CSV table of C-alpha atoms and ligand atoms in Angstrom, one decimal:
chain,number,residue,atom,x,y,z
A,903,UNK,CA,180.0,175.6,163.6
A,904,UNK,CA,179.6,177.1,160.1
A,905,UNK,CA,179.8,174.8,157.0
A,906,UNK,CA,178.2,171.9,159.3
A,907,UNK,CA,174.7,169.9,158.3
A,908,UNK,CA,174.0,167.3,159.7
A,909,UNK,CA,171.3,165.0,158.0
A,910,UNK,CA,169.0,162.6,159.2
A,911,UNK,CA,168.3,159.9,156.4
A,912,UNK,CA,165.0,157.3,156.1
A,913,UNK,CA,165.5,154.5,153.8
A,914,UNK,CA,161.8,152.5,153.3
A,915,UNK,CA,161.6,151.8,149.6
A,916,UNK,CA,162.0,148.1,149.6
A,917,UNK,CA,162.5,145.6,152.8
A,918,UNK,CA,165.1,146.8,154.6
A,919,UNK,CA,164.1,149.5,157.2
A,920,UNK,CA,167.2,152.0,157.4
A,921,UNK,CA,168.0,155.3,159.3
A,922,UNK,CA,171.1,157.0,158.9
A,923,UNK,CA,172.7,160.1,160.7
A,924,UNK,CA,175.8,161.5,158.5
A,925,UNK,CA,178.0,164.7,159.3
A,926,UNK,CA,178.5,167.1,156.1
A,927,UNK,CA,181.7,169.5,156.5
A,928,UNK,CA,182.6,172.0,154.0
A,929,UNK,CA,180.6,173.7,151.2
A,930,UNK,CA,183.0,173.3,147.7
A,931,UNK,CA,184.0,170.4,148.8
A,932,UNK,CA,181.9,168.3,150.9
A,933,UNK,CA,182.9,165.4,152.9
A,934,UNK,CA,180.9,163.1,154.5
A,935,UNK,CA,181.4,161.1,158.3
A,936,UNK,CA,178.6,158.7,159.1
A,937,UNK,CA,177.7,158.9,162.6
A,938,UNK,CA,175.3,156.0,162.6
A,939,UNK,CA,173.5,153.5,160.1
A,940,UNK,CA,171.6,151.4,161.0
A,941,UNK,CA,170.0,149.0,158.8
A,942,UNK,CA,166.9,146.7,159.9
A,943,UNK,CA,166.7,143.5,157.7
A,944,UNK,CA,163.2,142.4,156.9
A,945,UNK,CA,164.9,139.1,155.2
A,946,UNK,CA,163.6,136.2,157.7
A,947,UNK,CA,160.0,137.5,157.3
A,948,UNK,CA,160.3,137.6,153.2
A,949,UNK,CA,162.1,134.4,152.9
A,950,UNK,CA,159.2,131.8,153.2
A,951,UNK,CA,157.5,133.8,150.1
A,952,UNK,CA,160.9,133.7,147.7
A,953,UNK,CA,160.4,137.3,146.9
A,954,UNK,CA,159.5,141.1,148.7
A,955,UNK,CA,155.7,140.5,150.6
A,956,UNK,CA,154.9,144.6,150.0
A,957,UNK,CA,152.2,144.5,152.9
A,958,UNK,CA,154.5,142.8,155.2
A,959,UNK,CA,157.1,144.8,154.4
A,960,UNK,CA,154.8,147.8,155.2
A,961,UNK,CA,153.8,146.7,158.6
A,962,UNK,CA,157.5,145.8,159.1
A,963,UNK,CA,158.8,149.3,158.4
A,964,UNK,CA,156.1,150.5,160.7
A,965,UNK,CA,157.2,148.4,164.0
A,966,UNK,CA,160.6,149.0,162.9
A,967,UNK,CA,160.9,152.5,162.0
A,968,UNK,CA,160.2,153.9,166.0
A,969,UNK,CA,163.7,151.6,167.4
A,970,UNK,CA,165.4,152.4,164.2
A,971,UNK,CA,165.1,155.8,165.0
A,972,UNK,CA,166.3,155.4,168.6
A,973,UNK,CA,169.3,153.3,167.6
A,974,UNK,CA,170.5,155.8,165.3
A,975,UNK,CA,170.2,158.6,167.5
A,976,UNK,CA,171.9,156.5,170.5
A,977,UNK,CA,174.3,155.7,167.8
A,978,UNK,CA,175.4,158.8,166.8
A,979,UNK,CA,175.1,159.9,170.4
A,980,UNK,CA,172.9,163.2,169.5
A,981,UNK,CA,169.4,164.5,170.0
A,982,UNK,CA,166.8,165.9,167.7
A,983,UNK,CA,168.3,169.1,168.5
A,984,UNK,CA,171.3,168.2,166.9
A,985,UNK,CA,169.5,167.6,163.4
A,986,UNK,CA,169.8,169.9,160.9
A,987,UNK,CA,167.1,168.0,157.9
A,988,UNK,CA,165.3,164.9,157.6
A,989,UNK,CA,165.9,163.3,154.1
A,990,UNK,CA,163.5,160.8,153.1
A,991,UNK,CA,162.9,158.4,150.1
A,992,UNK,CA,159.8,159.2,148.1
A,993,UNK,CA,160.5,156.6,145.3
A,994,UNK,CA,161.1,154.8,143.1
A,995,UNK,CA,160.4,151.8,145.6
A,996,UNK,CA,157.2,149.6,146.4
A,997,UNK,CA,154.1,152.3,147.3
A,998,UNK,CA,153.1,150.9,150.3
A,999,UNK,CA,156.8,150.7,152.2
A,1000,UNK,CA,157.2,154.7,150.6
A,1001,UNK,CA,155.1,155.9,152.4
A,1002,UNK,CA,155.9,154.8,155.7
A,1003,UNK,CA,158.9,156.4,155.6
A,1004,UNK,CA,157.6,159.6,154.4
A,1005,UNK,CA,154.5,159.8,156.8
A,1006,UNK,CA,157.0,159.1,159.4
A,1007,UNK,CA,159.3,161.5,158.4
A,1008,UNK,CA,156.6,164.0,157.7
A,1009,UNK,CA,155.6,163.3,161.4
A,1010,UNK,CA,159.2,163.5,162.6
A,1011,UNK,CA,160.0,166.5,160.6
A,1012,UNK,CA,156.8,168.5,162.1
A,1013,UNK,CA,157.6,167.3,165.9
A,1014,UNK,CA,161.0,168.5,165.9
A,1015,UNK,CA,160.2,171.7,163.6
A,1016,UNK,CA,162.6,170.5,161.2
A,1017,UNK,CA,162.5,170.7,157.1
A,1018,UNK,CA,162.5,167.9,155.0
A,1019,UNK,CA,164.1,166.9,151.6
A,1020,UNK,CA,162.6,164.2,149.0
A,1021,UNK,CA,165.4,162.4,148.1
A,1022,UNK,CA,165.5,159.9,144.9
A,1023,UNK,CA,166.4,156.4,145.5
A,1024,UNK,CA,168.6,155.7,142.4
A,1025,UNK,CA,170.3,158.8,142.9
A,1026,UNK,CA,171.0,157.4,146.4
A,1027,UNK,CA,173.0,154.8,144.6
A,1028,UNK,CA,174.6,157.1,142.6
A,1029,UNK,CA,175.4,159.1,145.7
A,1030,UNK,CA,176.7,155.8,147.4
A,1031,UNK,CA,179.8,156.2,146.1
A,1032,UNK,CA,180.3,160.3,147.8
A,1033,UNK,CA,180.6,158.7,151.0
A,1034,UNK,CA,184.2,157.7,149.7
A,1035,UNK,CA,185.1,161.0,149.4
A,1036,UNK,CA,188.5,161.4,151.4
A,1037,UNK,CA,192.4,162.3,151.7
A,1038,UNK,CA,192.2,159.2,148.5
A,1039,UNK,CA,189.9,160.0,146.3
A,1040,UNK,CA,189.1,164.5,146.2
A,1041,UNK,CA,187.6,164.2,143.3
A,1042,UNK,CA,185.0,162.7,141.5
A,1043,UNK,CA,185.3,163.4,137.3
A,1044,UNK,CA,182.6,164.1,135.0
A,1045,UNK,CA,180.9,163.2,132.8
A,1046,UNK,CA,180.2,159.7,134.2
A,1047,UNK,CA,178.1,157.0,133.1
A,1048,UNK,CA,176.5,155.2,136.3
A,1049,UNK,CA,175.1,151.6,136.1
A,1050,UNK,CA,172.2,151.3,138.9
A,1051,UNK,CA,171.8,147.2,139.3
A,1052,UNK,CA,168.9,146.6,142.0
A,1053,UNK,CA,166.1,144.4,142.8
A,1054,UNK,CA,163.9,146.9,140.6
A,1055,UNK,CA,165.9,148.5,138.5
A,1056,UNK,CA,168.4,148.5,135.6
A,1057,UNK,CA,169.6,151.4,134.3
A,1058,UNK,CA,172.9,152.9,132.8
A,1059,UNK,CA,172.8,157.0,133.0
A,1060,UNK,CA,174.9,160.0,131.7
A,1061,UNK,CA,176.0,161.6,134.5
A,1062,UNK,CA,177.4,165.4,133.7
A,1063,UNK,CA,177.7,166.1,137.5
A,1064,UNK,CA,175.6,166.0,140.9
A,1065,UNK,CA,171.7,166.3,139.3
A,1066,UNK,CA,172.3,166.3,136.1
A,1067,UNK,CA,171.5,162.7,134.9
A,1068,UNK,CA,170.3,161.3,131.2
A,1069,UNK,CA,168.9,157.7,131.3
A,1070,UNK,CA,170.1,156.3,128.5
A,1071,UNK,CA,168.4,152.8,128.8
A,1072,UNK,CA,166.7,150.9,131.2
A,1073,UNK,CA,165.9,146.9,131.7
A,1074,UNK,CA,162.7,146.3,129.6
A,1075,UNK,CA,161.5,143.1,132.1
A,1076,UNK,CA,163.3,141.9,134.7
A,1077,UNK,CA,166.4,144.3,136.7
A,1078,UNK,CA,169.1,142.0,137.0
A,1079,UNK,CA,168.7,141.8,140.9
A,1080,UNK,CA,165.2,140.3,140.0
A,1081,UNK,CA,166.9,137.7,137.8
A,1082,UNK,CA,168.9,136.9,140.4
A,1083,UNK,CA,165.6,136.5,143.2
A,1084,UNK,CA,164.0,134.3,140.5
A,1085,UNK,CA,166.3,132.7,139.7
A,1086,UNK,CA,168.0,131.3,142.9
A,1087,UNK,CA,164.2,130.2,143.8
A,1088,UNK,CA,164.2,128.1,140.6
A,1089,UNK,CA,167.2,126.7,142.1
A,1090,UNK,CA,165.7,126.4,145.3
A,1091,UNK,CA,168.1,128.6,147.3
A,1092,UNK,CA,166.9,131.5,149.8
A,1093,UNK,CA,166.3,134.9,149.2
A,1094,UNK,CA,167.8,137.0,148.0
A,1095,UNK,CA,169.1,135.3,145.6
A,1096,UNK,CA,172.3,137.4,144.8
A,1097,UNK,CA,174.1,136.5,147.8
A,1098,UNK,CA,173.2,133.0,147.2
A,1099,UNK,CA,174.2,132.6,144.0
A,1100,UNK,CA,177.7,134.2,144.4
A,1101,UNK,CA,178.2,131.8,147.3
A,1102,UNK,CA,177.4,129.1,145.4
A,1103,UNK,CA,178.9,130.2,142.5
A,1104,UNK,CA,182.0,130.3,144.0
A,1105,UNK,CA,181.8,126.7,145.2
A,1106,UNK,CA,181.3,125.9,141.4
A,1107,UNK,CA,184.7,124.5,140.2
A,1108,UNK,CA,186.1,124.8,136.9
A,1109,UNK,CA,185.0,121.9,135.0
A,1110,UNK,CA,183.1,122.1,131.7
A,1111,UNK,CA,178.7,122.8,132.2
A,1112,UNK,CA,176.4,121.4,129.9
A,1113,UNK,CA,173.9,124.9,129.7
A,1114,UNK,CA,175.3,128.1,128.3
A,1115,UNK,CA,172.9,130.9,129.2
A,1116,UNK,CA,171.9,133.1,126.7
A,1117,UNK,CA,173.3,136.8,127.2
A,1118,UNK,CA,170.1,138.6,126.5
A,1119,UNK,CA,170.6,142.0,123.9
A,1120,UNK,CA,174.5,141.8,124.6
A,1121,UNK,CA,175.2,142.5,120.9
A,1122,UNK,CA,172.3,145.4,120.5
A,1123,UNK,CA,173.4,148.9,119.4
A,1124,UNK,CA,171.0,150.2,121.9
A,1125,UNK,CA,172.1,150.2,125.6
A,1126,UNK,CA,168.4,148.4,126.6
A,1127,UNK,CA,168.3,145.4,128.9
A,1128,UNK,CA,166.3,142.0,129.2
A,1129,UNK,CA,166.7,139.7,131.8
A,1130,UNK,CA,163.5,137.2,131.5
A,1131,UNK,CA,164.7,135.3,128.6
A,1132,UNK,CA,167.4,134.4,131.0
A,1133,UNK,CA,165.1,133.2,133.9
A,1134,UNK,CA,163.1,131.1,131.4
A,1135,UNK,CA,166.2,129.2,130.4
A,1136,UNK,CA,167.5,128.4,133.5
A,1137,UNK,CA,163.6,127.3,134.3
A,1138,UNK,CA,163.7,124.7,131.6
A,1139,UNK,CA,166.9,123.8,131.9
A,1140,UNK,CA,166.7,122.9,135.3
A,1141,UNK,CA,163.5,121.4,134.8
A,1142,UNK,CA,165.4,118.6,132.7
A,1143,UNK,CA,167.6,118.6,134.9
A,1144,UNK,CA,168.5,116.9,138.4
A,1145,UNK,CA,169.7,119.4,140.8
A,1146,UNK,CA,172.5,117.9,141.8
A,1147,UNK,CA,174.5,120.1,144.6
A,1148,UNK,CA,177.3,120.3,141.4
A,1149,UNK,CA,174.0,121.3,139.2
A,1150,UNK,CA,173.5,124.0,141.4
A,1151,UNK,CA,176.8,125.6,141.8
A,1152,UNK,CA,177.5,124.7,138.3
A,1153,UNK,CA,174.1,126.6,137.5
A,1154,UNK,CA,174.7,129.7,139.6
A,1155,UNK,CA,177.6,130.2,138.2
A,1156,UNK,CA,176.2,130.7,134.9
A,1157,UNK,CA,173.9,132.8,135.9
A,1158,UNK,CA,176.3,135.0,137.2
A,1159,UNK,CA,178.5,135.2,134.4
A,1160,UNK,CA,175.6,135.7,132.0
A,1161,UNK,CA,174.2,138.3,133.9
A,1162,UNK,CA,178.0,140.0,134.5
A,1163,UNK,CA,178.8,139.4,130.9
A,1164,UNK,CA,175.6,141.4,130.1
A,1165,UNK,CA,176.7,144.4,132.5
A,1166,UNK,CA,180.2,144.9,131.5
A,1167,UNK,CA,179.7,145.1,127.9
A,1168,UNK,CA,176.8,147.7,127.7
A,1169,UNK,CA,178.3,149.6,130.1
A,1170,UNK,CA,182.0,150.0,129.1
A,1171,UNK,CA,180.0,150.9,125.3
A,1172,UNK,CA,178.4,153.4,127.0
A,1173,UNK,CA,181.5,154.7,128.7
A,1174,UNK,CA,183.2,154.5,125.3
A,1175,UNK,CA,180.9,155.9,123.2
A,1176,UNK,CA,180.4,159.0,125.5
A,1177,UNK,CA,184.0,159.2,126.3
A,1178,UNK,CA,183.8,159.5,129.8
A,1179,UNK,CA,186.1,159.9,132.3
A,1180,UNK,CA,184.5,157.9,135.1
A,1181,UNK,CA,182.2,154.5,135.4
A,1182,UNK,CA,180.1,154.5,138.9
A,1183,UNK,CA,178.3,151.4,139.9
A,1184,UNK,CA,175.6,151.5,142.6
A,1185,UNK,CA,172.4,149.1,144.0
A,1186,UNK,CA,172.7,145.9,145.7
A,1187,UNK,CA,173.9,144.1,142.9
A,1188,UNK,CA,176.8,145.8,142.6
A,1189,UNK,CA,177.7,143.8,146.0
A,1190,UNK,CA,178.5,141.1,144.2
A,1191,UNK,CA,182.1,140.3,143.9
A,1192,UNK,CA,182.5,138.9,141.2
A,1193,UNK,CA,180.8,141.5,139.3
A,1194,UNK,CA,183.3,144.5,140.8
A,1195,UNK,CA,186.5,142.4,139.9
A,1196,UNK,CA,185.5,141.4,136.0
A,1197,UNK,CA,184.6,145.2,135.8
A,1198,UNK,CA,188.2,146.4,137.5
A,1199,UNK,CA,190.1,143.9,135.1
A,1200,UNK,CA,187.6,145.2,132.2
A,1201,UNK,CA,188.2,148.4,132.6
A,1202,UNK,CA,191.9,148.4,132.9
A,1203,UNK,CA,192.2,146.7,129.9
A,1204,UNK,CA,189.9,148.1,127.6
A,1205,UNK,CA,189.7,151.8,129.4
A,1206,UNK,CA,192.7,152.2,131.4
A,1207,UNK,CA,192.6,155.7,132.4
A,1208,UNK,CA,188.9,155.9,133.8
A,1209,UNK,CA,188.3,156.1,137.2
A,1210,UNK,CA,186.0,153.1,138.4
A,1211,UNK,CA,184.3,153.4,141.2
A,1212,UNK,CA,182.1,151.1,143.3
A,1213,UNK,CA,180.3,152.0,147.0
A,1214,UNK,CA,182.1,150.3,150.3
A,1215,UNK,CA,180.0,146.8,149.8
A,1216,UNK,CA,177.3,147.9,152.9
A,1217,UNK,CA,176.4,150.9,150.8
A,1218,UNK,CA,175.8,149.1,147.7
A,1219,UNK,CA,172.7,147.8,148.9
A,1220,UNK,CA,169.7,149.7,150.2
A,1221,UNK,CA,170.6,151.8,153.7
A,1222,UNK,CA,170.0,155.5,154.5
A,1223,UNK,CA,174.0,156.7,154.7
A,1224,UNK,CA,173.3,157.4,150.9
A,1225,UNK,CA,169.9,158.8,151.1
A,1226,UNK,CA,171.1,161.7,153.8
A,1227,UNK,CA,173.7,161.8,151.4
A,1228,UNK,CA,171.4,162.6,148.4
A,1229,UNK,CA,169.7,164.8,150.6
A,1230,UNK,CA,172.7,167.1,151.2
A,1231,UNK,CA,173.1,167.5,147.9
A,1232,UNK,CA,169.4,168.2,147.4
A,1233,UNK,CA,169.4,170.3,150.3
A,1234,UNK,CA,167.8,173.7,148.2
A,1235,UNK,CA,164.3,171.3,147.8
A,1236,UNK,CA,164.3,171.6,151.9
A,1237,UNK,CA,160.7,172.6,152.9
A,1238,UNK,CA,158.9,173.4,156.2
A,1239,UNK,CA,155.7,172.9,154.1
A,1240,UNK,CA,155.6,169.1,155.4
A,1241,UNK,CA,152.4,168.2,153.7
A,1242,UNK,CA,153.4,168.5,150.1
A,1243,UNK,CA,156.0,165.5,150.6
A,1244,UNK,CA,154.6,162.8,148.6
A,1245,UNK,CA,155.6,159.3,148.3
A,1246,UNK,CA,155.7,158.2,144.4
A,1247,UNK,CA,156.6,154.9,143.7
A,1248,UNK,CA,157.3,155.7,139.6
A,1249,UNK,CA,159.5,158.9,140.3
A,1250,UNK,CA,162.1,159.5,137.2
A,1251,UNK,CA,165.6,160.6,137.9
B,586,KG4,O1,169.6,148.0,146.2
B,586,KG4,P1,168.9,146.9,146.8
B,586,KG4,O2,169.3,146.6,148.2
B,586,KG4,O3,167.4,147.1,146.9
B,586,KG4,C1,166.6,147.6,145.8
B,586,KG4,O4,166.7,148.9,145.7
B,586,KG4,O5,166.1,146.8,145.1
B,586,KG4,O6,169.1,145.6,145.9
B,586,KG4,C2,168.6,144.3,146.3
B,586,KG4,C3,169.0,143.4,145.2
B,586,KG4,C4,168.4,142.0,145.4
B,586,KG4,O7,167.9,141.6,144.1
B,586,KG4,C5,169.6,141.1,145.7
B,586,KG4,O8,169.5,139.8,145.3
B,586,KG4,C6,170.8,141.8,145.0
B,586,KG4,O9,170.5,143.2,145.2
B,586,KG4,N1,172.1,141.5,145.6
B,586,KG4,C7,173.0,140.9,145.0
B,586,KG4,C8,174.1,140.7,145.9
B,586,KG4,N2,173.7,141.3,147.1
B,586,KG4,C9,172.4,141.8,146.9
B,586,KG4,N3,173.1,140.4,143.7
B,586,KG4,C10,174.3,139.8,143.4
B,586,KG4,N4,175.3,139.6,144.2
B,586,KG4,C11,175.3,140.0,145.5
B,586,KG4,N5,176.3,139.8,146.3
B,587,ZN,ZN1,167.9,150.1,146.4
């Protein structure tokens, strides 16, 4: 039928092994019907280590990647046949995961004599958000400014519509999902440590805490961010400290608000100061309750008439709905000419 792609998205970057098979009808206006995700987490294996092991990750995505495959395909109930492109992540992300998903694309790609399209991870994230698209929301306005909160990256960025992006500032240590990693192991909770800390968080009660957190460059003119100040603190307050179960709730509550308090202000500036008529939040971070509700009530009071719009919680963090996605929408970098697709772990937006 004319007017129908559908796209086969690979998702490596980090830990999570992902393949995607999503429906694209209609040119102008695009909509988008996943016919299967599936996400493979890699968090058992990472756990012991506190953090994201890159060469187990590696050989992860490689055992994974094959039954991935197969379970999307089952999933969607099509064959390689059915495929119109294979979208794969080539970075930002860890090197060594990258290019396991673009050698097996490549491979993938060249078997079924399909083309391929390089997709960008953080405009993934952006892209999330498209896979909303419906009767409810027809249109997305612009200009936009997007906050991308991962495990690697902090950024907020001018958005004037689909590929046309200014950063306007980026974390200059730690991204805030990092903060939250690091943090929780201080604490001694499992990775990752933004889950964790919401849970416990939200156990935390509302009676007074001895530590306020610093909120690192809140009050800056600039839109930068900095997270490790942040870590430090909560390393020697807790070192002083006895990590009581009430410690730790009390603690991860903190932390949250601190780095929340952080994200809403330099954001909603940004929105202000460009006068924009929509604020887009994508990366696993943006999972985070909490963090989606203070923004809503923010917004509303300080903003009213922007749209706000955050990704269905699975798309927030890392899967491959939003890369194929991000690969409609870079559909015109297509190529048969497999060999140039490179992996590139420091790729710019
Ligand atoms: O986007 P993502 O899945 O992978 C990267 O591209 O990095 O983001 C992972 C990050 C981790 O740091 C994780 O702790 C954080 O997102 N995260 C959260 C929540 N869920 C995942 N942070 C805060 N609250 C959450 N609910
Ligand atoms: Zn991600």
């Amino acid at each position: 039928m004319i007017g129908v792609m559908i796209i086969l998205g690979i998702e490596t970057s980090c830990d999570d092994t992902c393949v995607a098979i999503v429906e694209v009808k209609g040119q102008k206006k695009p909509k988008f019907r996943i016919l299967s995700n599936i996400v493979s987490s890699q968090v058992e294996i990472h756990r012991k280590y506190g953090g994201v092991y890159p060469t187990l990750a590696k050989r992860a995505h490689e055992k994974n990647l094959p039954l991935v495959l197969k379970q999307a395909l089952e999933g969607a109930k099509l064959l390689p046949k059915d495929i119109d492109a294979v979208a794969v992540t080539v970075g930002p992300g860890l090197e060594p995961c990258l290019w396991v998903g673009v050698n097996f694309a490549k491979n993938l790609a060249k078997k079924w004599k399909k083309p391929i399209i390089p997709v960008n991870h953080i405009e993934s994230h952006i892209l999330a958000n498209w896979l909303k698209i419906s009767e409810k929301l027809s249109r997305i306005k612009f200009p936009a400014i997007c906050l991308v909160v991962s495990g690697g990256h902090t950024q907020i960025i001018l958005m004037k519509g689909v590929g046309k992006y200014k950063i306007l500032c980026e974390t200059r240590d730690d991204a805030a999902g990092e903060c939250f990693d690091k943090t929780a192991r201080i604490l001694g909770l499992p990775y990752p440590g933004g889950p964790a800390i919401a849970a416990e968080a939200a156990k935390s009660g509302r009676e007074q805490f001895s530590a306020t957190l610093p909120r690192p460059m809140i009050y800056q003119k600039n839109y930068d961010f900095s997270f490790s100040g942040l870590k430090t603190a909560v390393l020697y307050h807790s070192k002083q400290t006895k990590k009581t179960k009430k410690y730790i709730q009390q603690m991860a509550s903190e932390i949250q608000q601190a780095i929340i308090d952080v994200l809403v202000r330099k954001t909603i500036k940004a929105a202000k100061d460009f006068k924009v008529k929509t604020i887009i939040l994508g990366g696993g971070v943006t999972a985070n309750n909490e963090l989606r509700k203070q923004f809503k009530e923010k917004i509303k009071k300080d903003i009213p008439n922007i749209q706000y719009l955050t990704p269905n919680i699975q798309f927030c963090t890392d899967n491959a709905a939003m890369t194929a996605v991000a690969g409609y929408y870079n559909k015109n970098q297509a190529t048969k000419n497999w060999k140039d697709i490179k992996a590139n772990a420091n790729i710019k937006l």
